[in-house]
Structures are given as C-alpha cells and as structure tokens.
Short mmCIF file of C-alpha atoms and ligand atoms in Angstrom, two decimals:
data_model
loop_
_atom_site.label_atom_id
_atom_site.label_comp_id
_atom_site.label_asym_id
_atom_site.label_seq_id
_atom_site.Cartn_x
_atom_site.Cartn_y
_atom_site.Cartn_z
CA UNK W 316 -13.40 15.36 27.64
CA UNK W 317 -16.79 14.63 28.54
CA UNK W 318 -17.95 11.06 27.46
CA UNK W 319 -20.94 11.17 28.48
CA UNK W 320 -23.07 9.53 25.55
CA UNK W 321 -26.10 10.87 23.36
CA UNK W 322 -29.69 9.08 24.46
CA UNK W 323 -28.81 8.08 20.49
CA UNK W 324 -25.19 6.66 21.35
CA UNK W 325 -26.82 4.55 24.20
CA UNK W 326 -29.68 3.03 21.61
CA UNK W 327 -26.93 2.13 19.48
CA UNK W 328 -24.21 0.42 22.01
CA UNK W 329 -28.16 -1.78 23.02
CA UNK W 330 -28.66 -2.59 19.81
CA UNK W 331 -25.49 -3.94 19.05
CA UNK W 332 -25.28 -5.31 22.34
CA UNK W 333 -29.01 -7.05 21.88
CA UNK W 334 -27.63 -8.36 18.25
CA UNK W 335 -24.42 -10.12 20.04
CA UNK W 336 -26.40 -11.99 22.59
CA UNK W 337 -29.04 -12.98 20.02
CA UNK W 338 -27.61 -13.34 16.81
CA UNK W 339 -23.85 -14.16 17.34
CA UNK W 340 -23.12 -16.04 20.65
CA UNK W 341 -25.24 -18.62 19.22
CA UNK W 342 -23.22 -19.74 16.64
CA UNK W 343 -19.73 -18.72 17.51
CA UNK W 344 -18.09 -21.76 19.05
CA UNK W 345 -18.94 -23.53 16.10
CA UNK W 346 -17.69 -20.62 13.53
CA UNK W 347 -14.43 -20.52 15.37
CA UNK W 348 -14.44 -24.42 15.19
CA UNK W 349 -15.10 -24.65 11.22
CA UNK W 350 -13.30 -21.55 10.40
CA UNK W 351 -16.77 -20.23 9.11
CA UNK W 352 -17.43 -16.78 7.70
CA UNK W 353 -20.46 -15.25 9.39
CA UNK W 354 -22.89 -15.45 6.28
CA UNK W 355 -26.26 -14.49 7.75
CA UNK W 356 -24.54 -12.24 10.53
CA UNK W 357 -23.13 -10.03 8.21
CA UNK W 358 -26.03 -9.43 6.11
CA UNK W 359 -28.10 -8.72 9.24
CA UNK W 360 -25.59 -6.74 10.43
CA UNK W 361 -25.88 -4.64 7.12
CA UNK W 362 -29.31 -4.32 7.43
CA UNK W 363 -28.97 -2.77 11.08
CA UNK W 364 -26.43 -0.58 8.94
CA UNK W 365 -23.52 -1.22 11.13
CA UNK W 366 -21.62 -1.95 7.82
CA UNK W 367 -21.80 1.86 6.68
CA UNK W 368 -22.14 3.59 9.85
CA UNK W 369 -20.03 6.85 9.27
CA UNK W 370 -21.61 6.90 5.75
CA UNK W 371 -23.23 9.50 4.53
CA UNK W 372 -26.84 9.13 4.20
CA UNK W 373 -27.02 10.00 0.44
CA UNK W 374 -24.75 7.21 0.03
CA UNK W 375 -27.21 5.02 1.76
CA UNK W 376 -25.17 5.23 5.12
CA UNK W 377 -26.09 5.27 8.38
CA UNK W 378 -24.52 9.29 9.22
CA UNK W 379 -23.10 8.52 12.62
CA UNK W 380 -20.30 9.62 14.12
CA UNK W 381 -16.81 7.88 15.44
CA UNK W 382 -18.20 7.02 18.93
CA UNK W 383 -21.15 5.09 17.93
CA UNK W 384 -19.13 3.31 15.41
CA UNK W 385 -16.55 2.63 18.54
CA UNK W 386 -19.38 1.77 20.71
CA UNK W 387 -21.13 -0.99 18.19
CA UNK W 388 -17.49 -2.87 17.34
CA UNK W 389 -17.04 -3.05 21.18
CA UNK W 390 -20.54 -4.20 21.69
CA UNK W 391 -19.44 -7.17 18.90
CA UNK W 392 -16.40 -7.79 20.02
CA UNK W 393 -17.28 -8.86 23.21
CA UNK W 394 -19.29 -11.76 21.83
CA UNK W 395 -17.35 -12.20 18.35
CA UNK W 396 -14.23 -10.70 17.23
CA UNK W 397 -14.27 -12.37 13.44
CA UNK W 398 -17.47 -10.55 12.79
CA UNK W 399 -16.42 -7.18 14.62
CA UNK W 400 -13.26 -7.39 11.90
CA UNK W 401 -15.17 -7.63 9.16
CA UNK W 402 -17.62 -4.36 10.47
CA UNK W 403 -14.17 -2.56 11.01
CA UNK W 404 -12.66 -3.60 7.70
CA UNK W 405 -15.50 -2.56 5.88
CA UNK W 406 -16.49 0.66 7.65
CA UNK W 407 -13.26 2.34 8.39
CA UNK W 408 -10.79 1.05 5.73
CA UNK W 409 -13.04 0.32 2.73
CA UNK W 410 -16.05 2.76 3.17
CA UNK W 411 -13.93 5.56 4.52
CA UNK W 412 -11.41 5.24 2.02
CA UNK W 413 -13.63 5.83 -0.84
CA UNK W 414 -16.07 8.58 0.31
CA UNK W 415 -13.10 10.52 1.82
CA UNK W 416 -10.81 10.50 -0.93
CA UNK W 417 -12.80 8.53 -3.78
CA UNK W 418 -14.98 10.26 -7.40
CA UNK W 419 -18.62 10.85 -7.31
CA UNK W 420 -18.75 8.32 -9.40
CA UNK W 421 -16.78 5.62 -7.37
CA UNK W 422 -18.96 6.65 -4.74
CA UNK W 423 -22.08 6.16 -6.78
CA UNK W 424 -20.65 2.53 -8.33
CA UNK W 425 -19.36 1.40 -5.10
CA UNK W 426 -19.66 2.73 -2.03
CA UNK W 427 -23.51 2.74 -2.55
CA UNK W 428 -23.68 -1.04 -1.98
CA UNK W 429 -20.44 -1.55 0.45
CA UNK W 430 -22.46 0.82 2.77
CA UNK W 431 -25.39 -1.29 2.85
CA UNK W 432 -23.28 -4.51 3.01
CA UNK W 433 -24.89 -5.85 -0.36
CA UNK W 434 -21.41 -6.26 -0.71
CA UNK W 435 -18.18 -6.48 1.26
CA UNK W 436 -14.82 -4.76 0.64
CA UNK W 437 -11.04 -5.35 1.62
CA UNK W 438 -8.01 -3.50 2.02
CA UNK W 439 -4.92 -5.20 0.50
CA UNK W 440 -1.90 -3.34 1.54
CA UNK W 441 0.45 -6.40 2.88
CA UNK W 442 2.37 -8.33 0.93
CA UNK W 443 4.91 -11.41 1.90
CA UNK W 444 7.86 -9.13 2.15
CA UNK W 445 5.78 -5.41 2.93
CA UNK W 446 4.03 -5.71 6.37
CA UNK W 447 5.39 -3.11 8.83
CA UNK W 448 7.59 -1.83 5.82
CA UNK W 449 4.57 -1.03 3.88
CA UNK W 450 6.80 0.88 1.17
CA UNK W 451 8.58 -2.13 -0.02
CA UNK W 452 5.65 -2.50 -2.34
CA UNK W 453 6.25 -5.50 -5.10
CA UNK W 454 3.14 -5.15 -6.21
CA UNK W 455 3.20 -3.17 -9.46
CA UNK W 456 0.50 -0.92 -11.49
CA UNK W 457 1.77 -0.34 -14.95
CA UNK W 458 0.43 2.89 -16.42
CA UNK W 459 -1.01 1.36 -19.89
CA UNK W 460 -2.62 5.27 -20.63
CA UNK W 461 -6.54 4.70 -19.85
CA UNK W 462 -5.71 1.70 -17.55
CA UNK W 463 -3.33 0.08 -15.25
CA UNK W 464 -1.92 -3.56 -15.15
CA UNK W 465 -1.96 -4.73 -12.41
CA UNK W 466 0.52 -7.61 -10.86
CA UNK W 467 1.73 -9.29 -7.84
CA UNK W 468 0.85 -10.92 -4.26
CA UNK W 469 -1.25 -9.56 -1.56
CA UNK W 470 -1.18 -11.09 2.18
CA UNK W 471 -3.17 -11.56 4.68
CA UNK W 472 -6.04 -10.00 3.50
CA UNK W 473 -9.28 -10.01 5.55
CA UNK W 474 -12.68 -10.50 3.67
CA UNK W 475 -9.96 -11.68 0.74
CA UNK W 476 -12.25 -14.46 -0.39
CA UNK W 477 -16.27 -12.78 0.08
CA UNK W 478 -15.32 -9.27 -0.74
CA UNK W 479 -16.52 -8.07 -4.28
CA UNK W 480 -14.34 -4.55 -3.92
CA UNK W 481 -10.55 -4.48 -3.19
CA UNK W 482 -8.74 -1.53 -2.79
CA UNK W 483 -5.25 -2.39 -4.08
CA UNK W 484 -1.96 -0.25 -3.14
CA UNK W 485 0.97 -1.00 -5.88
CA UNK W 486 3.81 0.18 -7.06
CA UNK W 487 3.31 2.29 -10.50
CA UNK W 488 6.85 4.06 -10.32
CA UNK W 489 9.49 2.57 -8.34
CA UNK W 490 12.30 5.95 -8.85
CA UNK W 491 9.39 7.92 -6.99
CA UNK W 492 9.65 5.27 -3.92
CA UNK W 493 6.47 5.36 -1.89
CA UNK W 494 5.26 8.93 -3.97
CA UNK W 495 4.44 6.52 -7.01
CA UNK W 496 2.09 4.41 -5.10
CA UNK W 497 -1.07 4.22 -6.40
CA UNK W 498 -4.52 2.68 -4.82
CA UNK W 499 -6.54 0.72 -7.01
CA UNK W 500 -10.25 -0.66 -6.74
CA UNK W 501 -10.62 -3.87 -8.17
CA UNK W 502 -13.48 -6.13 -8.63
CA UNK W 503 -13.68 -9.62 -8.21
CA UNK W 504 -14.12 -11.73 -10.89
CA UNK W 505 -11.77 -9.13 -13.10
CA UNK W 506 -9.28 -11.27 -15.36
CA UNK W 507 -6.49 -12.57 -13.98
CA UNK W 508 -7.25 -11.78 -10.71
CA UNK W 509 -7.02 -15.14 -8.16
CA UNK W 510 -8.30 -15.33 -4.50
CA UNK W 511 -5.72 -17.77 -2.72
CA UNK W 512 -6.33 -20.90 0.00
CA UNK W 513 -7.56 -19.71 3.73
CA UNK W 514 -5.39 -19.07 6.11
CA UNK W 515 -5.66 -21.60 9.05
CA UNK W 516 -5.14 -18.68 11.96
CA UNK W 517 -5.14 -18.93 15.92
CA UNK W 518 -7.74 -16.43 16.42
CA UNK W 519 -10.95 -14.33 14.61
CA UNK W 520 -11.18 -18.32 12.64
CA UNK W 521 -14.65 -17.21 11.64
CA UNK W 522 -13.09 -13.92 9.58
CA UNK W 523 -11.81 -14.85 6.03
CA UNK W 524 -8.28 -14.48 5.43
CA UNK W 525 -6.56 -15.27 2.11
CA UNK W 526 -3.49 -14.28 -0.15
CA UNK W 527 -4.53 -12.66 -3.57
CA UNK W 528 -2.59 -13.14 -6.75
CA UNK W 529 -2.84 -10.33 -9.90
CA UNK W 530 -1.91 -11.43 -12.96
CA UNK W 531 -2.06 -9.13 -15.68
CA UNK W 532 -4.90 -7.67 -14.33
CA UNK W 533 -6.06 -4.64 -16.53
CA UNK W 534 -7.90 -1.85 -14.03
CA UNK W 535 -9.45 1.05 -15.91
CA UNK W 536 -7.97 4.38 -14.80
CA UNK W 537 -11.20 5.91 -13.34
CA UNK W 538 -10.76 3.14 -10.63
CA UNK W 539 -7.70 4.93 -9.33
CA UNK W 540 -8.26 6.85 -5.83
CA UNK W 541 -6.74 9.99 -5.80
CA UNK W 542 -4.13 11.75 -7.86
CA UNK W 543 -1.33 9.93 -9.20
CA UNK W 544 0.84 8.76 -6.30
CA UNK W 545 -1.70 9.27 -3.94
CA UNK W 546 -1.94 5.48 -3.11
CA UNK W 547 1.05 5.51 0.18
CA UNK W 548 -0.88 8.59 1.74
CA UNK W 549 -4.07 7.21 0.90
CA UNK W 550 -3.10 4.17 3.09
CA UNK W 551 -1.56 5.62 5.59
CA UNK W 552 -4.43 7.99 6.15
CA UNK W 553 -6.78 5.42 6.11
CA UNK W 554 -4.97 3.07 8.54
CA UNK W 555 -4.89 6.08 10.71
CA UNK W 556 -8.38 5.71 11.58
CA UNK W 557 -8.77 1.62 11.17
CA UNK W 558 -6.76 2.12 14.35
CA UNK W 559 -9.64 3.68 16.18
CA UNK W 560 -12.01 0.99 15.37
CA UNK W 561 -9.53 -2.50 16.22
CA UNK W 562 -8.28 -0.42 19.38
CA UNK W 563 -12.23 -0.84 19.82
CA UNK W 564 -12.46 -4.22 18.99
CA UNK W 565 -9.22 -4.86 21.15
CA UNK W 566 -11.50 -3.00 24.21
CA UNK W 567 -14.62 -5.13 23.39
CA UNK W 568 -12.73 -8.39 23.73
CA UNK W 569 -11.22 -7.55 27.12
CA UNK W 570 -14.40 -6.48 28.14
CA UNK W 571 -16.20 -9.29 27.11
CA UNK W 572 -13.85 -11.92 28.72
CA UNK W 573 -14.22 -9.05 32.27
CA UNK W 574 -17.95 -9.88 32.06
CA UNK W 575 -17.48 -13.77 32.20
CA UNK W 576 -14.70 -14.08 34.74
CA UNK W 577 -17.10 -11.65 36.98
CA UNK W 578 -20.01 -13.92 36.43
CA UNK W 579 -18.11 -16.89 37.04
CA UNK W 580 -16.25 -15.53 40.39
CA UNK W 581 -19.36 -15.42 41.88
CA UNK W 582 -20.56 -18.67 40.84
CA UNK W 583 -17.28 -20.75 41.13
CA UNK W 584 -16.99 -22.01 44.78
CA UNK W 585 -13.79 -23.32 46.35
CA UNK W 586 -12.73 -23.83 49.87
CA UNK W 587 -16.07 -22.65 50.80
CA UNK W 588 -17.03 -20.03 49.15
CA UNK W 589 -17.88 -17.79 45.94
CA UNK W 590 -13.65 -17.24 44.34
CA UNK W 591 -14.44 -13.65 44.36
CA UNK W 592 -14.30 -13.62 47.97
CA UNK W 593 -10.33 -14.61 47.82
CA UNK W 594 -8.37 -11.62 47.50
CA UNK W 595 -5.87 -12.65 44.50
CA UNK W 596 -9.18 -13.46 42.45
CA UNK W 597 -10.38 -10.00 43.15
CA UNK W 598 -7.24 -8.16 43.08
CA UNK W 599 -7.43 -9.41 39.37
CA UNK W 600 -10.64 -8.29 38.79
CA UNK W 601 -9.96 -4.76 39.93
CA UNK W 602 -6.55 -4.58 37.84
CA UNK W 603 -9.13 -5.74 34.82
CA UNK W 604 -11.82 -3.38 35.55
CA UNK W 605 -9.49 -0.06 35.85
CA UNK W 606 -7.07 -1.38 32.42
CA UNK W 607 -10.30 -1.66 30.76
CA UNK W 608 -11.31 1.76 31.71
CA UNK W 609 -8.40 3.08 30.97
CA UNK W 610 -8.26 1.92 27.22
CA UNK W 611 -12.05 2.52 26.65
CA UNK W 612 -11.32 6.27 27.55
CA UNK W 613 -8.10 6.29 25.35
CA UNK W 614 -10.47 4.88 22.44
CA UNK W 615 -13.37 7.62 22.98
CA UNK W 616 -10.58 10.04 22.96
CA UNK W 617 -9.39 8.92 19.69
CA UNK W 618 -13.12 8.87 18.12
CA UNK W 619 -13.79 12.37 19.24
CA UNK W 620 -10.47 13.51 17.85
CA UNK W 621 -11.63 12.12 14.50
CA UNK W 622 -15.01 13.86 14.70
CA UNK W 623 -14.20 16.94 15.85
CA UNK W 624 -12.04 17.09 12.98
CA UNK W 625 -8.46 17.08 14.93
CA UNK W 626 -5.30 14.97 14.60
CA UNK W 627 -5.96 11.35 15.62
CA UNK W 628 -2.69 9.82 14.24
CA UNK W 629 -1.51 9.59 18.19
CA UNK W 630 -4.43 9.75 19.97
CA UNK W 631 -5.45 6.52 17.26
CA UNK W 632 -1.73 4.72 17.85
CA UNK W 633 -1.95 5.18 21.64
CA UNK W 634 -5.47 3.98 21.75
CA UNK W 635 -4.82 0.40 19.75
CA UNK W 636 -1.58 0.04 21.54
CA UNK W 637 -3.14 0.06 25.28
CA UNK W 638 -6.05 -1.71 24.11
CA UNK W 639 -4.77 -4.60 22.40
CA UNK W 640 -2.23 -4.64 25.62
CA UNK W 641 -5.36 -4.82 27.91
CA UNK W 642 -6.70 -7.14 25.61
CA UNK W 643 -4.41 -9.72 25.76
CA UNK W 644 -3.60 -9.15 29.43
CA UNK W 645 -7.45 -8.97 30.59
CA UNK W 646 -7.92 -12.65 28.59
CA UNK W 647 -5.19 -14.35 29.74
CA UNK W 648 -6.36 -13.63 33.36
CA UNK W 649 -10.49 -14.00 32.26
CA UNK W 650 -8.76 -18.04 31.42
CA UNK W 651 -7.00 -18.36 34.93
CA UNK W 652 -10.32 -17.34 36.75
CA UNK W 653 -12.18 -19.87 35.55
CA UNK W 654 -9.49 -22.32 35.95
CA UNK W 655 -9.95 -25.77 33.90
CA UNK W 656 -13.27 -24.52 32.89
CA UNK W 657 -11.12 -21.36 31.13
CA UNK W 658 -9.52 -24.05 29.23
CA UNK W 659 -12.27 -25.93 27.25
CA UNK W 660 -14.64 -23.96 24.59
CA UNK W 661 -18.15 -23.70 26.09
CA UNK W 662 -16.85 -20.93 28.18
CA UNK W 663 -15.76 -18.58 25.19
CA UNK W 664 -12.74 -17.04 27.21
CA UNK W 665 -10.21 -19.10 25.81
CA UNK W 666 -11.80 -18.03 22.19
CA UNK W 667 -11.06 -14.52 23.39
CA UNK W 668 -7.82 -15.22 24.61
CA UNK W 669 -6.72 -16.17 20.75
CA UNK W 670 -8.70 -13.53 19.27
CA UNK W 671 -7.30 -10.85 21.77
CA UNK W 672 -3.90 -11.36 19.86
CA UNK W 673 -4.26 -10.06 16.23
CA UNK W 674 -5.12 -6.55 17.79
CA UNK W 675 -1.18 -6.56 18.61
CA UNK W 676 -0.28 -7.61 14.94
CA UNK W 677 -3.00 -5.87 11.89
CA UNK W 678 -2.96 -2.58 11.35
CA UNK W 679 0.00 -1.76 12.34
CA UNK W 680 1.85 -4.12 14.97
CA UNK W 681 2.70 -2.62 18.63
CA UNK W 682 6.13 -1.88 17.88
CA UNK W 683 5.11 0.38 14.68
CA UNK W 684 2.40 2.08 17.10
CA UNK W 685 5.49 2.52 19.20
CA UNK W 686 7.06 4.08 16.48
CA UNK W 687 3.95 6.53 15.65
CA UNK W 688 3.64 7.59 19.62
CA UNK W 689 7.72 8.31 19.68
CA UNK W 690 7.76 10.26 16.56
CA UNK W 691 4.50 12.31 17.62
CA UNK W 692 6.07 13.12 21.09
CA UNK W 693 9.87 13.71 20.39
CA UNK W 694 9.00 15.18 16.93
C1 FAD L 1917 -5.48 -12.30 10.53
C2 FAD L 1917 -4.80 -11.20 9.79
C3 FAD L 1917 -5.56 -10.29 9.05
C4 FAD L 1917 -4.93 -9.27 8.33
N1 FAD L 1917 -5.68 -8.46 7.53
C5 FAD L 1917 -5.04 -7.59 6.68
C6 FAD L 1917 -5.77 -6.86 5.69
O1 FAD L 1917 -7.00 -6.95 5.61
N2 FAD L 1917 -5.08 -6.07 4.83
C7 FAD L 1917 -3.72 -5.93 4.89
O2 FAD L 1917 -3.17 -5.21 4.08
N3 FAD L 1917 -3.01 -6.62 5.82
C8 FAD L 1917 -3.63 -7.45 6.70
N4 FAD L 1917 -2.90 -8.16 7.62
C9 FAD L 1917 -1.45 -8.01 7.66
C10 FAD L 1917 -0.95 -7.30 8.89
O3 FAD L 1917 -1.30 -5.94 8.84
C11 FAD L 1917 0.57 -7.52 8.99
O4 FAD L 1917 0.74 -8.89 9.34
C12 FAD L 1917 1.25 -6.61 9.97
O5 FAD L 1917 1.24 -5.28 9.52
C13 FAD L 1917 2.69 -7.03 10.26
O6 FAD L 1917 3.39 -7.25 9.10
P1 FAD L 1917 4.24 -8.59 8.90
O7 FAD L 1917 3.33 -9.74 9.20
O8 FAD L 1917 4.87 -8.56 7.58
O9 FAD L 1917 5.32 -8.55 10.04
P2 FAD L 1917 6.74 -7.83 9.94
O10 FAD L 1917 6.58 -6.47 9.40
O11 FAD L 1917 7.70 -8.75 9.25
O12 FAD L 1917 7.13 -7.71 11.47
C14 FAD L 1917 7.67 -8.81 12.21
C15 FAD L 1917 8.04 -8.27 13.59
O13 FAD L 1917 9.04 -7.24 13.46
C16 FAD L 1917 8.58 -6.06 14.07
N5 FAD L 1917 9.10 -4.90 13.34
C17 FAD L 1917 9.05 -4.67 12.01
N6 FAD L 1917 9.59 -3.48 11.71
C18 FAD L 1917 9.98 -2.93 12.89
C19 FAD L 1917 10.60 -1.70 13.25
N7 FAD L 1917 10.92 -0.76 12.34
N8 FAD L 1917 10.87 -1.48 14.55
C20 FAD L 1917 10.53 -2.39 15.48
N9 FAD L 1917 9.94 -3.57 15.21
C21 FAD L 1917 9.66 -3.83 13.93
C22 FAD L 1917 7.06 -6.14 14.03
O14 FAD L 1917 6.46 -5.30 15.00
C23 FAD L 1917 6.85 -7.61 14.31
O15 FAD L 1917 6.93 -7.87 15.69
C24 FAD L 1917 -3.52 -9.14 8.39
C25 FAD L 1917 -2.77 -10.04 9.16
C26 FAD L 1917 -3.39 -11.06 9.84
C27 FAD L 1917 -2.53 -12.05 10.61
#
C-alpha cells in the first residue's frame, strides 16, 4: 500500500504536467469549440512516448509500468480530456491488446508504429444495439478458410476516423454465443470498409468519434487475435484494464477543475473578502479535496494490482466507478465556485464539467461497474 512514487514516477507526472500547461491549454477552448482532433498534440505526445507507455521497449515502447501510465493521463486530463482519451485508447485498449494476446508478427506489423503513435488505433466493440450487452454482437466474421468477411455497424468508436488499426470484435458463430467471438485487426483503407459522420457529443468534442460500416470486408486470417473464439475474452480482458486508465482520466478532470476553483476562491471577492473565507465555499473545497483523494488512491490501487501481476477486475471497476462519481461531482461544484464566471468558456470548468460525464458511460457504464463490484463481492 505504499504510494509513495519512484524519483522516475515524479519526472514523468512533470513532464506530462509541463506538456498540459504548454502544449494543450493553449488550444483547448478552441478544440472543444470546433470539435477538433488534437493533430500536433498527439504526435508530440507520441514522441514523449506517452502513446506506448507500457510497451515493451523492443517494440519501440516506452517499458513503464501502470502508475506512470495513471499518473501521465491524470496529468492530461486535468488540462484536456479529448486528448487524455485518445492516450488511453491507444495505450491500454489497442497497444495492450496486441502485445498481450497478439503474434510476433502482429506485433512486428503493428504494434511497432501504434507504440510510437506513427499511427493511432481503436477499439470497436459497441454497436447500436450491443453497448452494456456486449454479447449481442451483429457484427459478423464469416470464416472464408484463409480469411474472414467481415460485416456490420460499429458505434461510438473513439479515434474511428484518424486511426489506421481497428481491432474489430464480431460474431463468427452465433450457436457458440459469445465463445464464437472473434477479434479482428483491420486496416483502414481495406475494401469495403467506411468510416461514418462525427458524432456531435457534449463533452471530450476535440476526441473523434464516428460509427464504422463493414461491408464485405475480406480480413486475412493471420489478423485474428487469439484462438478461435477468443474475441469476447479478449475484450473483456482488455476493458478490464482500459478501466484503470479512464478511472484516471475521470481523477485528472476532478482534479483539474479542484485546482481552478482553489485559485479562484482566493481571488474571487464578495462581501468583503477572498470566497474561501465563507465557510460553504470551503466546506466544498474540503469535500473536493478528500473525494479526490479518495479516488486517486482507489486508481493507484488498481495500477499496482495490474503490475504486480494480481486481479484488477474489482480493484479496476471500483476505481472508474468512484472516480467518474468524483468527477462529475467535483465539476459541478468547481462551476458553482466560480459562479457566472463557471458558466462562460475562458474559465475551462464548465469544459470539465461536460467532459467529466463520459467517464460514467465508455467502458463500461456505472451500473455495469456496479454489476462487476456485486459479482466480485457476493460471488
Ligand atoms: C464519446 C464516446 C466514446 C466511445 N468510445 C467507444 C470506443 O472507442 N469503442 C467502443 O467499443 N465503444 C465506445 N463507446 C461506447 C460506450 O462504451 C457505450 O456507449 C457504453 O458501453 C454504453 O452502451 P450503450 O450506449 O449501448 O448504452 P446501453 O447499454 O443501452 O445502456 C443504457 C442504460 O442502461 C443501463 N443498463 C444497461 N444494462 C444494464 C444492466 N444489466 N443493469 C443495469 N443497468 C443497465 C446502462 O448503464 C445505461 O445507463 C463510446 C461511447 C461514447 C459516448
């Protein structure tokens, strides 16, 4: 239980703490405002290697463990959320996914690049009528012999329109329910394969989120991960630790709207003095600071769970749960502090208030990490 962090673990969080204040606050009113993707961001970010930081080194990774991953999309997140999803995306879903369960030679082909962030992956698991109920795959993989075809819908999918790599989950034998799942790689720009309009969200505007269609797409067999009917676990597994990092994300955007309704308390003055000094402002401030203490703890529990090699499917649920809870508490409060000023964009909170509530919905929703935590305990 000690959290006390390497002199390496503290470089880190400053370095992705130095890269939020220079390199994304500039710019983030206006992403959120056009619904941009972070272009330049994410290829910096790649070449701090925050985009393959659990990756081995031989795979051009950056060989760090769970915590400093945790500790860098907290850092982002407390500046900008859209560009802390695409880290987690990429790191823990995509990344993960392939060197854990992947081929040498997917590895080589693939993971080479996404761990650089020469290219960007996504994880397509939703569909329009498989969210929560991720077994209700429509999605289908025809076995063809040395290939699959692939069609159906995909939704919701972040990175769906700058990725180059998607891992797919579909259906290739419906009598073996969610044991004849399979989970594809596919490449952009593979026939019949269409990237759908952007979604117009409330919150991380700046990430890119789109519907994909398959039609007839043919995927050679050697981009299969796993055995046969691997592709349900394979999710499920992986999921397991995206938790981890949005619980982290989740903790960096309460965090980051903490820091600005401190600052501000002890700017703002009404009735004659700084607002900190009246007790209800301060009262919230405490209830902020001790949630957010709370859920960073859960979170670095979860991390060292996953690299000391123990079960992290609760430790992971519990984590996003409280976090995204804190996260949409802390940021509704960060926009009452500063009062009409909490309403308007040049003071960020309200941006954080929006983004604060996806961490309740991807990745499994609150009620599903309900489900994990009640299974875990009652058995
Ligand atoms: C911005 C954004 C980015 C996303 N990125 C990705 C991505 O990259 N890849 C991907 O695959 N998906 C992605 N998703 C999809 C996301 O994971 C799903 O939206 C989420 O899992 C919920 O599924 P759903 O929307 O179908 O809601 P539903 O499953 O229809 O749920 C609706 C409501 O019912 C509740 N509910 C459902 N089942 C139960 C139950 N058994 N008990 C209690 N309550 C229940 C849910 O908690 C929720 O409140 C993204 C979504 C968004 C909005």
């Amino acid at each position: 239980m000690n959290f006390k962090l390497s002199e390496e673990q503290e470089l880190i969080k400053q370095a992705a703490r130095d890269f939020a204040k220079n390199e994304l606050l500039p710019g983030v009113i206006d992403r959120d405002e056009k619904q941009e993707f972070p272009k330049d961001e994410v290829k910096k970010m790649g070449e701090l290697g925050f985009l393959g930081m659990m990756v081995d080194p031989k795979y051009n990774g950056s060989g760090l463990d769970t915590l400093s991953y945790v500790l860098v999309m907290e850092e982002l997140s407390k500046v900008d959320a859209s560009s802390s999803v695409i880290v987690s995306v990429n790191n823990s879903l995509v990344c993960w996914g392939i060197e854990k369960f992947g081929t040498d030679e997917q590895k080589e082909k693939y993971l080479k690049k996404l761990a650089t962030g020469e290219i960007i992956g996504a994880f397509c698991l939703s569909e329009p009528e498989a969210g929560s109920d991720a077994t209700s795959q429509k999605t289908t993989a025809i076995d063809k012999g040395d290939h699959y075809v692939l069609n159906g819908t995909k939704n919701w999918i972040t990175n769906g329109g700058t990725a180059a790599v998607y891992l797919v989950i579909a259906q290739t034998d419906k009598d073996k329910k969610h044991r004849g799942i399979n989970a594809l790689i596919v490449e952009k720009g593979m026939d019949g394969f269409e990237v759908g309009p952007k979604e117009n969200k409330l919150g991380i505007r700046g990430s890119d989120t789109h519907s994909l269609i398959f039609n007839d797409v043919k995927v050679p067999k050697e981009n299969r991960i796993g055995e046969d009917g691997f592709g349900f676990k394979f999710a499920m597994k992986t999921l397991a630790g995206g938790r981890i990092g949005i619980a982290a994300q989740a903790l960096g955007i309460a965090a980051g709207a903490y820091e600005l309704a401190l600052k501000y308390s002890k700017e703002r003055k009404a009735f004659g003095t700084e607002i900190s000094n009246h007790q209800a402002i301060a009262f919230k401030l405490a209830d902020m600071h001790t949630q957010i203490q709370a859920a960073r703890l859960l979170v670095y529990q979860a991390a060292k769970d996953k690299d000391n090699g123990d079960n992290y499917d609760l430790s992971g649920a519990m984590a996003k749960l409280y976090a995204s809870q804190v996260a949409m508490e802390t940021t509704v409060e960060a926009v009452q502090i500063h009062g009409g000023n909490g309403f308007v964009k040049d003071y960020h909170v309200e941006r954080l208030m929006r983004d604060a509530k996806i961490t309740q919905i991807y990745e499994g929703t609150s009620e599903i990490q309900k489900i994990v935590i009640s299974r875990s305990i009652i058995g």
